[in-house]
mmCIF file of C-alpha atoms in Angstrom:
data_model
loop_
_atom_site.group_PDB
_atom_site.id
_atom_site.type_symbol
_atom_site.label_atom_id
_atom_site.label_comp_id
_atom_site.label_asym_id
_atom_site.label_seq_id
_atom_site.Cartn_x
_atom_site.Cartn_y
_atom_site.Cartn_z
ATOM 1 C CA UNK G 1 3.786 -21.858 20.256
ATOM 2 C CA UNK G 2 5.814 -20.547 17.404
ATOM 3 C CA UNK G 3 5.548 -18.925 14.317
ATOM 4 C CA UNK G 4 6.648 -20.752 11.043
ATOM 5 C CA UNK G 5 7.334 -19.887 7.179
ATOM 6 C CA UNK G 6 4.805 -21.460 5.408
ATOM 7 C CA UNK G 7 5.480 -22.243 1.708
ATOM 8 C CA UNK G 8 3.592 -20.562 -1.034
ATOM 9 C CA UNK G 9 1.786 -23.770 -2.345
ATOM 10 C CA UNK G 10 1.105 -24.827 1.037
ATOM 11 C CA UNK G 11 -0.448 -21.681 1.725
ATOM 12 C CA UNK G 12 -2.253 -20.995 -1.105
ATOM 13 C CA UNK G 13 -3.678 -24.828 -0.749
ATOM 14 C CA UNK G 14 -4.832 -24.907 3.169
ATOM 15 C CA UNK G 15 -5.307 -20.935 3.378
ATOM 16 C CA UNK G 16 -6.059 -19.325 0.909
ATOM 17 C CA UNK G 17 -9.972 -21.401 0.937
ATOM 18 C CA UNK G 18 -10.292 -19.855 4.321
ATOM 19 C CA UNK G 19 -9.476 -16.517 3.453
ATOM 20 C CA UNK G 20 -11.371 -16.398 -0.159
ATOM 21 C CA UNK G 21 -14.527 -15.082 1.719
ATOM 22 C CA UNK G 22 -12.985 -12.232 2.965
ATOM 23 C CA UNK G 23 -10.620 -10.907 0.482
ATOM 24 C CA UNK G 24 -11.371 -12.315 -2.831
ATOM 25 C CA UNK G 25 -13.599 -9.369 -3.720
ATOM 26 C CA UNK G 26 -15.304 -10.387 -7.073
ATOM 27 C CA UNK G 27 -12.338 -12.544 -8.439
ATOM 28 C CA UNK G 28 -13.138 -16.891 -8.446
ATOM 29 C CA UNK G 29 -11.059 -18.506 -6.100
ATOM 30 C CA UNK G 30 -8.554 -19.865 -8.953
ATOM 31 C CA UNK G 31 -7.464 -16.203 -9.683
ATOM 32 C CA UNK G 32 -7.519 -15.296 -6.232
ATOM 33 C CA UNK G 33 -5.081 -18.079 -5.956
ATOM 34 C CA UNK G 34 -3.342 -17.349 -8.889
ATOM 35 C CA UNK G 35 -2.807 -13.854 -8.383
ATOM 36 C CA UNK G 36 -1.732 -14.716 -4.277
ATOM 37 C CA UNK G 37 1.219 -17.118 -5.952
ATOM 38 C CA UNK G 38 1.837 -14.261 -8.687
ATOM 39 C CA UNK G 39 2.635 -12.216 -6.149
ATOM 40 C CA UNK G 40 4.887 -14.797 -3.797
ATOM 41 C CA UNK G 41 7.139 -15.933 -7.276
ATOM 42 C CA UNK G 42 7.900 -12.089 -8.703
ATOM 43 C CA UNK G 43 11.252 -10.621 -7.905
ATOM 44 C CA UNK G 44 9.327 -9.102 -4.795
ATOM 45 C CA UNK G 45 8.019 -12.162 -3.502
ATOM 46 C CA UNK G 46 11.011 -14.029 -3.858
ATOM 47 C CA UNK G 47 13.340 -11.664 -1.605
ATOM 48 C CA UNK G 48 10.669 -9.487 0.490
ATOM 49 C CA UNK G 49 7.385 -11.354 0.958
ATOM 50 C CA UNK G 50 6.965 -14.492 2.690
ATOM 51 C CA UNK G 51 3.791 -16.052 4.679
ATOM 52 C CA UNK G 52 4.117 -16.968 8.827
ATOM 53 C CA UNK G 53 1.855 -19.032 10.697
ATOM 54 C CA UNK G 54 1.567 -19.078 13.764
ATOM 55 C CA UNK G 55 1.606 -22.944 15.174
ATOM 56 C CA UNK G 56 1.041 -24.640 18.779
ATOM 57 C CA UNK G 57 2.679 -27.862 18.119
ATOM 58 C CA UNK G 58 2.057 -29.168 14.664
ATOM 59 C CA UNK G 59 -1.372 -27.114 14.435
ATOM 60 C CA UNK G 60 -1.701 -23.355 12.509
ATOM 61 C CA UNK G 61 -4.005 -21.841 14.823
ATOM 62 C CA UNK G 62 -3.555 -17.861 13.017
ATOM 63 C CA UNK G 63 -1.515 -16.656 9.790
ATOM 64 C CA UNK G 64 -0.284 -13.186 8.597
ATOM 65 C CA UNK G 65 1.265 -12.070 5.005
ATOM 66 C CA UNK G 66 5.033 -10.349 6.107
ATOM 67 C CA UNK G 67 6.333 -7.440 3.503
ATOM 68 C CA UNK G 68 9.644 -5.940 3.759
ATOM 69 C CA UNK G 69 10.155 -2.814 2.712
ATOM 70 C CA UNK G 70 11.870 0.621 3.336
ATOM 71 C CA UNK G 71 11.119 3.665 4.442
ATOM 72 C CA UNK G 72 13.016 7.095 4.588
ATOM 73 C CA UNK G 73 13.087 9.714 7.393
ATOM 74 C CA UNK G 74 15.133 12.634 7.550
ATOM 75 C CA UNK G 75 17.498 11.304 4.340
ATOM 76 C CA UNK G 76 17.729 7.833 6.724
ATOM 77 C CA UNK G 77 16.446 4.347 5.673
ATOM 78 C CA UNK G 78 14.852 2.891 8.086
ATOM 79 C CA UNK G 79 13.612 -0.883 7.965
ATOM 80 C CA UNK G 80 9.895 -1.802 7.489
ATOM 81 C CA UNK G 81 8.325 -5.056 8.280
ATOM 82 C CA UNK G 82 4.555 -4.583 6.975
ATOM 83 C CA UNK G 83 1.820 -7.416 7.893
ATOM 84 C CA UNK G 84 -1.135 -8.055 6.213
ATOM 85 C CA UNK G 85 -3.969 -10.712 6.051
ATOM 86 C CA UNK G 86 -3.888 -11.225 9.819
ATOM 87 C CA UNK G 87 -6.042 -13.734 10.159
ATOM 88 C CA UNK G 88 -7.395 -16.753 12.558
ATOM 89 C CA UNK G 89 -9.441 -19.509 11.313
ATOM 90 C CA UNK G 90 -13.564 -19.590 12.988
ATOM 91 C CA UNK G 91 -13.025 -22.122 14.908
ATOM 92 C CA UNK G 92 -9.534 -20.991 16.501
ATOM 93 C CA UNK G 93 -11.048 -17.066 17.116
ATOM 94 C CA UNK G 94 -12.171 -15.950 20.535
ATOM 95 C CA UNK G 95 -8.077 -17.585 22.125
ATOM 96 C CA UNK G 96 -6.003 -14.575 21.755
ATOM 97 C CA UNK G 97 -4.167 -16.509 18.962
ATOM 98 C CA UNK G 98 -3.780 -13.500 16.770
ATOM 99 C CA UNK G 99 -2.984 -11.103 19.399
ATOM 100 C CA UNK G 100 0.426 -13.657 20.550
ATOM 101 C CA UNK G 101 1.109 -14.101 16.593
ATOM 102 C CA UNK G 102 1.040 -10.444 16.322
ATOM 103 C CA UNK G 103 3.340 -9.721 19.310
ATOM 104 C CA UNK G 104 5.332 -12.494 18.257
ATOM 105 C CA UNK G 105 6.294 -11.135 15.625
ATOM 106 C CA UNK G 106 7.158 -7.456 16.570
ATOM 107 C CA UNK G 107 9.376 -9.274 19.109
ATOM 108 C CA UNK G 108 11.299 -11.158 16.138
ATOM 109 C CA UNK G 109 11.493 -7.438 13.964
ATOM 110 C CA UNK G 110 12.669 -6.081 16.943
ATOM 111 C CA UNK G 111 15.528 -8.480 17.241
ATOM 112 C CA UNK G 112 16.304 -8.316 13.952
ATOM 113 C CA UNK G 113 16.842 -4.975 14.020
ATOM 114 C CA UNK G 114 14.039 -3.631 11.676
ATOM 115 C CA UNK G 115 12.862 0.199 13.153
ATOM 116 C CA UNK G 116 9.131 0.522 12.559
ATOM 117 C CA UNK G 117 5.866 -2.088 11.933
ATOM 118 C CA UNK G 118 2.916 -1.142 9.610
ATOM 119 C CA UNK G 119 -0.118 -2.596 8.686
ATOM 120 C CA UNK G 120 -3.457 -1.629 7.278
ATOM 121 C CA UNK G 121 -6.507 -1.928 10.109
ATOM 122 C CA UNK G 122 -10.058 -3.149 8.447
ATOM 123 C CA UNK G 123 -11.847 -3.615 11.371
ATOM 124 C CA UNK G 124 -11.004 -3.053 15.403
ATOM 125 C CA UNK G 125 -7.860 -0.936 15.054
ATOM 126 C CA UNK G 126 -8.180 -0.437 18.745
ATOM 127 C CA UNK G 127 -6.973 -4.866 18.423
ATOM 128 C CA UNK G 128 -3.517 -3.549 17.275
ATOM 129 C CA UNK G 129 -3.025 -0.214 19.480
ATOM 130 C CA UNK G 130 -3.130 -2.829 22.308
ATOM 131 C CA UNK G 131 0.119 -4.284 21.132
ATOM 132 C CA UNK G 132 1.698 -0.945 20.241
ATOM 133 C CA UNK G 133 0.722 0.648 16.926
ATOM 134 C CA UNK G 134 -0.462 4.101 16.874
ATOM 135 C CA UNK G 135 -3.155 5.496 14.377
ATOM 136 C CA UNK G 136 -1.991 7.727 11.324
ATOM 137 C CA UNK G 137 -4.194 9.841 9.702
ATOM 138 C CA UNK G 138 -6.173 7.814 7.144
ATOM 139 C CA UNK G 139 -8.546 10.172 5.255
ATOM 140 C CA UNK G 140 -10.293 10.107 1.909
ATOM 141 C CA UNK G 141 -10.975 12.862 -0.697
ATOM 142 C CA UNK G 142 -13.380 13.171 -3.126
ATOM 143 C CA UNK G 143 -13.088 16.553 -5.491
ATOM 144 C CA UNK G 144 -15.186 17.636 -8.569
ATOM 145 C CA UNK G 145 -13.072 16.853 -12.150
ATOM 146 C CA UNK G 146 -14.736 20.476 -13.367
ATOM 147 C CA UNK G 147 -12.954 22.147 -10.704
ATOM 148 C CA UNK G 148 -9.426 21.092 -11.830
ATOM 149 C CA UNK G 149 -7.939 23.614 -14.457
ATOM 150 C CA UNK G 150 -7.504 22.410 -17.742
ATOM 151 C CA UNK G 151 -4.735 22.384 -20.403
ATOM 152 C CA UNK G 152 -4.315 20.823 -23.781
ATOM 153 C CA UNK G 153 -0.968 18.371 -22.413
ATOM 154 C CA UNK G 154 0.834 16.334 -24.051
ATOM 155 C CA UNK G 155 0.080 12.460 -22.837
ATOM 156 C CA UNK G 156 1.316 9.136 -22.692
ATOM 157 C CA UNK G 157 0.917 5.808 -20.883
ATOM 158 C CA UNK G 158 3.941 4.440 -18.563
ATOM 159 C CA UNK G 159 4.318 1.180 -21.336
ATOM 160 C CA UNK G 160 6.588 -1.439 -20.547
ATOM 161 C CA UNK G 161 9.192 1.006 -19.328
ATOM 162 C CA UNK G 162 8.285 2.921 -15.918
ATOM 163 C CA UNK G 163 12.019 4.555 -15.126
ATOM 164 C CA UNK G 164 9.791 8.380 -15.614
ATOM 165 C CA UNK G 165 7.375 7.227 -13.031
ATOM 166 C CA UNK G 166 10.202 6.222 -10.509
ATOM 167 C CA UNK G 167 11.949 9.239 -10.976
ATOM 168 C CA UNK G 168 8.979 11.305 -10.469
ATOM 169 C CA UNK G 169 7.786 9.116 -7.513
ATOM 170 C CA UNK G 170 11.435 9.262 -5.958
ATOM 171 C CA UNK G 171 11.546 13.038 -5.988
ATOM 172 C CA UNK G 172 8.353 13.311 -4.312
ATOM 173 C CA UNK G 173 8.890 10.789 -1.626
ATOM 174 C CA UNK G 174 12.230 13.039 -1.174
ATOM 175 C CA UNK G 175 9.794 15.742 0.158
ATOM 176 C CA UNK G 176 7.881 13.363 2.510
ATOM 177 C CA UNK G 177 8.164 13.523 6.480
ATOM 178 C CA UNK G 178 8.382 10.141 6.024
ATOM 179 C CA UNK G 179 7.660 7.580 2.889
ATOM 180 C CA UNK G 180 8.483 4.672 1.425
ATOM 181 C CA UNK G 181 11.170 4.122 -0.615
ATOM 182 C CA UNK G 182 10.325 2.063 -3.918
ATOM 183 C CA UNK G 183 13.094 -0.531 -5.025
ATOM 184 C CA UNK G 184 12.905 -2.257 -8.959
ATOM 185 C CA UNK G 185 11.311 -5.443 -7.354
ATOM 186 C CA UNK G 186 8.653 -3.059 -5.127
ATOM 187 C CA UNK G 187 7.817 -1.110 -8.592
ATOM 188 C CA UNK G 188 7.023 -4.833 -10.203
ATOM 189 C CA UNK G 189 4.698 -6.015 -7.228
ATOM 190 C CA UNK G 190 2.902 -2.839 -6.799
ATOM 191 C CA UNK G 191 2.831 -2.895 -11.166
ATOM 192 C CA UNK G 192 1.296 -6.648 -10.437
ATOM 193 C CA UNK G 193 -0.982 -5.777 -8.435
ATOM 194 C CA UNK G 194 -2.076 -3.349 -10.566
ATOM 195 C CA UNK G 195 -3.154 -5.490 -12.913
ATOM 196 C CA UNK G 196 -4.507 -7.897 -11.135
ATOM 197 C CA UNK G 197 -7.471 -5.508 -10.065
ATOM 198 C CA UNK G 198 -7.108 -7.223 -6.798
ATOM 199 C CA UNK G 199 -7.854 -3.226 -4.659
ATOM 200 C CA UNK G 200 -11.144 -2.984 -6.731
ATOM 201 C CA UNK G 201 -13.960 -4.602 -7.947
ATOM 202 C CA UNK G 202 -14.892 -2.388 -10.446
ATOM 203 C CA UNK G 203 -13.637 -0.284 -13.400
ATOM 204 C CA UNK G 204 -10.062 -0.385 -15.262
ATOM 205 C CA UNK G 205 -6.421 0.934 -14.722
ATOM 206 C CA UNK G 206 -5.983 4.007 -16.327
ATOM 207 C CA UNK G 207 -2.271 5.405 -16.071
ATOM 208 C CA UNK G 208 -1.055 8.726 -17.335
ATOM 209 C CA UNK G 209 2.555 10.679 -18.398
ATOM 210 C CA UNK G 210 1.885 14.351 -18.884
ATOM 211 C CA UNK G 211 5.823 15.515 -20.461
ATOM 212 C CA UNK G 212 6.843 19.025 -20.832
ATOM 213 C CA UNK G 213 9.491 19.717 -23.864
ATOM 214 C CA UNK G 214 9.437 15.975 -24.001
ATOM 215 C CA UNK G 215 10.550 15.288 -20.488
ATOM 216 C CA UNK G 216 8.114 12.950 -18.463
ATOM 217 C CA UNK G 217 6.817 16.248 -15.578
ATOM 218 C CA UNK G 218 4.230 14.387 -13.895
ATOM 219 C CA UNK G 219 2.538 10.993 -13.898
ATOM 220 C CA UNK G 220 -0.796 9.879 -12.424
ATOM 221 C CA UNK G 221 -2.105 5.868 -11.316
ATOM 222 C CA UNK G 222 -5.155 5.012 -10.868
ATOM 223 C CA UNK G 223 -8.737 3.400 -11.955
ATOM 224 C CA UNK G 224 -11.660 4.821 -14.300
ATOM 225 C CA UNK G 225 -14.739 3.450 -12.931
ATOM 226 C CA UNK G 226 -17.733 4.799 -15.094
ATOM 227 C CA UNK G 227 -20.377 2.996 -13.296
ATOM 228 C CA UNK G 228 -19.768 5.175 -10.193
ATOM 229 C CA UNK G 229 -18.632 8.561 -12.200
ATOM 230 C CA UNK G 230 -15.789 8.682 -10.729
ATOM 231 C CA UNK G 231 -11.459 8.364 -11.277
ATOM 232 C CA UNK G 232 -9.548 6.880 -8.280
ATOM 233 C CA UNK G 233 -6.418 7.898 -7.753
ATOM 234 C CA UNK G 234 -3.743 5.759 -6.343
ATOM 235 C CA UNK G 235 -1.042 7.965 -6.452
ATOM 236 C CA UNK G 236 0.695 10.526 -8.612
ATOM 237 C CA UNK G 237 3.889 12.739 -9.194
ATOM 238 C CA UNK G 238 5.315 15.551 -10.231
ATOM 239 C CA UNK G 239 8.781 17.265 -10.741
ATOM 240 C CA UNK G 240 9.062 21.272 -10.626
ATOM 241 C CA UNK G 241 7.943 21.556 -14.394
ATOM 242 C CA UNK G 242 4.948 19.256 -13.943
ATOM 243 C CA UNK G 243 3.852 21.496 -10.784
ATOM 244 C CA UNK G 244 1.330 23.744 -13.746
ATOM 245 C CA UNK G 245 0.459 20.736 -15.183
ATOM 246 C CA UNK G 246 -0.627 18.068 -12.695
ATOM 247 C CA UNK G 247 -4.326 19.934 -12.003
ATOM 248 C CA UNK G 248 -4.871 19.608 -15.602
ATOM 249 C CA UNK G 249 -3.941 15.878 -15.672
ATOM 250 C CA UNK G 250 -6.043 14.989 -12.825
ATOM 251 C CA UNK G 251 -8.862 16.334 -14.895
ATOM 252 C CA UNK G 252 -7.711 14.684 -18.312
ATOM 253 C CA UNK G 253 -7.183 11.146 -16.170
ATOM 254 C CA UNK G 254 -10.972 11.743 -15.194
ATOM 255 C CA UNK G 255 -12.066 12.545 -18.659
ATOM 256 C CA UNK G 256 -16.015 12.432 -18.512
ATOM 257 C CA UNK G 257 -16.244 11.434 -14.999
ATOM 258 C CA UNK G 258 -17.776 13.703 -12.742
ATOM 259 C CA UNK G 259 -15.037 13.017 -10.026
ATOM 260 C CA UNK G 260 -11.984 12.182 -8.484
ATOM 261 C CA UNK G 261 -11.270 10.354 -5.817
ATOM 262 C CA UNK G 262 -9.080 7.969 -3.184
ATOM 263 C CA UNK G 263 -6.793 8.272 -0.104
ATOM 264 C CA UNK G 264 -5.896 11.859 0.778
ATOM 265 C CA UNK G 265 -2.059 12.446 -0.721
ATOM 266 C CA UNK G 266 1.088 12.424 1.416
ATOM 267 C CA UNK G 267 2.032 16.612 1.998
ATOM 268 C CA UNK G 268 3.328 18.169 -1.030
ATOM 269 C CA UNK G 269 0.919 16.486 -2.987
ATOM 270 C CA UNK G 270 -2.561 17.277 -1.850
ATOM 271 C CA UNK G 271 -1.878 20.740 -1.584
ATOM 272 C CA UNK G 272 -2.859 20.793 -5.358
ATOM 273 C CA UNK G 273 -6.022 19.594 -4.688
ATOM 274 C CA UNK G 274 -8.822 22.559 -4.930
ATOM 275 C CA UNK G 275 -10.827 22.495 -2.041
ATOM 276 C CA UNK G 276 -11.224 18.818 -2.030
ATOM 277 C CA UNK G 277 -14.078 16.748 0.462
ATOM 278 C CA UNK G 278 -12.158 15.173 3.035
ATOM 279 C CA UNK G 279 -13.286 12.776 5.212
ATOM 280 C CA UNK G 280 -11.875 9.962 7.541
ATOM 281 C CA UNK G 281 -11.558 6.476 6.024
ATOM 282 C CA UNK G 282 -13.295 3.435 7.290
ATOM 283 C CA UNK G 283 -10.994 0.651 5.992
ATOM 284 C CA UNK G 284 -7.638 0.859 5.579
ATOM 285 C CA UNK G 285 -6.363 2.441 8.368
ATOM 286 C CA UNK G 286 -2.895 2.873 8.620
ATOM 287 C CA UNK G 287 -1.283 2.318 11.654
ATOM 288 C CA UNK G 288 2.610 1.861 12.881
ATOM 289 C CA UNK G 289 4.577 0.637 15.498
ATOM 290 C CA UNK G 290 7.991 1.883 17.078
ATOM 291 C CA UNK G 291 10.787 -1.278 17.024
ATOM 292 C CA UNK G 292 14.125 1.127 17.163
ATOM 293 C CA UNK G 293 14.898 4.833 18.442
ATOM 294 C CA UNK G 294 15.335 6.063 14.828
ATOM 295 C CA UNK G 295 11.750 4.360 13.944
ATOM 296 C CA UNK G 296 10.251 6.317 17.270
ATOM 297 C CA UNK G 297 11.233 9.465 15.915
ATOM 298 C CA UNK G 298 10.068 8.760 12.675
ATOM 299 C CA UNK G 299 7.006 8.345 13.658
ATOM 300 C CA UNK G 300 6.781 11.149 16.277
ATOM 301 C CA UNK G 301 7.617 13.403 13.621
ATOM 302 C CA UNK G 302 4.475 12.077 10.875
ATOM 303 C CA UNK G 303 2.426 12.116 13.951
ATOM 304 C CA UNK G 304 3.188 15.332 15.048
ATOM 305 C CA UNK G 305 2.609 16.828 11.250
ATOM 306 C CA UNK G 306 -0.499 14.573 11.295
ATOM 307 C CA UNK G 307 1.337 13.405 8.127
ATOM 308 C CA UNK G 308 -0.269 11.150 5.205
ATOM 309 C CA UNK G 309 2.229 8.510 4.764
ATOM 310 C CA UNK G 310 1.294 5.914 2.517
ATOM 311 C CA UNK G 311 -0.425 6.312 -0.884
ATOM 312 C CA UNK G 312 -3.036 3.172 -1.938
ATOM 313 C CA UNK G 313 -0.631 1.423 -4.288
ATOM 314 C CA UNK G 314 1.371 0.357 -0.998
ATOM 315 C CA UNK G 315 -1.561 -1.318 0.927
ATOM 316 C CA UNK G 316 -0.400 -4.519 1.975
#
């Protein structure tokens, strides 16, 4: 057995069918497919993103999506191999197919010299703690919009040009235990996905600049959804000017709604959050593996802190 590249087309043409059932949500197969080769041509896809199978002799018995990316610990980058839509055909399951593919692959970061594995876990993390990831905390919170202060601000929308939201986003990450690290192409996949309204089935992308004497001070991402009352937030940002102001954008992103909601914020960011509910997720669970010293004490150190690392908009 070994694992292969498989082309985009290819993949798209003898996977993607397969898949469609699972992760299509509410889109039709054509822009499932669409959006899957969207993703594989942008600058990201080109240089970061490629799709492996997993093949004993000329047959693909499992697949997997592999993301680079990097992350930053301690003012060190450290390199990220994320894998996503693991996944083994019906007939195939039940062979440990998925389970070799997966170690298979850790082997080959390893090798290569990458420091830490991530994925996302929908169902059986405990699958993937048998080949070496460890659980992160993956929570959820869910706050009232009318307990958020409020403040007549002065708003925009990111546009075509999203340099405020990177700088924002950088300085925050700066502050993390550990985060990822956002390069141009990363900004244009995760602005992609966006707007392909592949992470929900409902609602519309609603982003937000609040500026203070002009200057962008804080920015927030995310989706109004007024059939369940309720704003989710995939991530925001502020600088040390936007630190009055980002309670009062939360509430102006939520407008009407009665709520806000999403994955709990990395530290330095949820501590604005007034007394939010908080509660453990049930998909998405974020889990890492060790493939270099420096990733080991990366992830001791997030671990030990009980650290949120990731916010949605990097779900692979």
């Amino acid at each position: 057995m070994r694992l292969r590249e498989i082309s985009a087309d290819r993949y798209a043409r003898e996977i993607l069918p397969q898949t469609a059932p699972l992760w299509a949500g509410g889109r039709s197969f054509d822009d499932y497919a669409a959006q899957t080769l969207e993703i594989a041509r942008g600058a990201y896809g080109r240089r970061s993103y490629r799709t492996i199978g997993l093949f004993e002799q000329r047959r693909c018995v499992a697949t997997f999506k592999h993301y680079d990316r990097t992350m930053r610990h301690n003012g060190k980058r450290l390199r990220a191999i994320g894998l996503g839509a693991v996944f083994t055909p019906p007939e195939q399951r039940g062979r440990g197919y998925a389970s070799v593919m997966v170690a298979m692959a850790l082997d080959r970061a390893h090798r290569d010299r990458y420091d830490l594995a991530y994925l996302f876990s929908d169902i059986r993390p405990q699958f993937y703690a048998a080949i070496g990831f460890r659980t992160l905390p993956s929570r959820r919170f869910s706050v009232r919009a009318d307990l958020l202060p409020s403040a007549r601000l002065d708003l925009t929308t990111p546009g075509d040009d999203w340099k405020d939201v990177r700088r924002l986003y950088d300085r925050m990450e700066r502050r993390a235990v550990l985060g990822f690290a956002r390069s141009a192409p990363v900004w244009e996949w995760i602005r992609t996905c966006a707007r392909q309204g592949a992470a929900y089935r409902s609602g519309y992308e609603t982003n937000l600049i609040a500026r203070h004497r002009g200057r962008a001070a804080a920015y927030i991402l995310g989706v109004r959804d007024p059939e369940k009352d309720v704003y989710v937030v995939r991530e925001f940002g502020f600088d040390r000017s936007g630190e009055r102001i980002i309670g009062p954008l939360l509430r102006a992103a939520a407008g009407d709604l009665r709520r806000l909601s999403g994955w709990l914020p990395p530290s330095g960011a949820r501590e604005i959050l007034p007394k939010p509910a908080v509660g453990a997720r049930k998909h998405s669970i974020f889990m890492m593996a060790p493939l270099s010293r420096e990733g080991e004490a990366a992830l001791d150190a997030a671990l030990a802190e009980r650290a949120e690392v990731a916010w949605s908009s990097d779900h692979v």
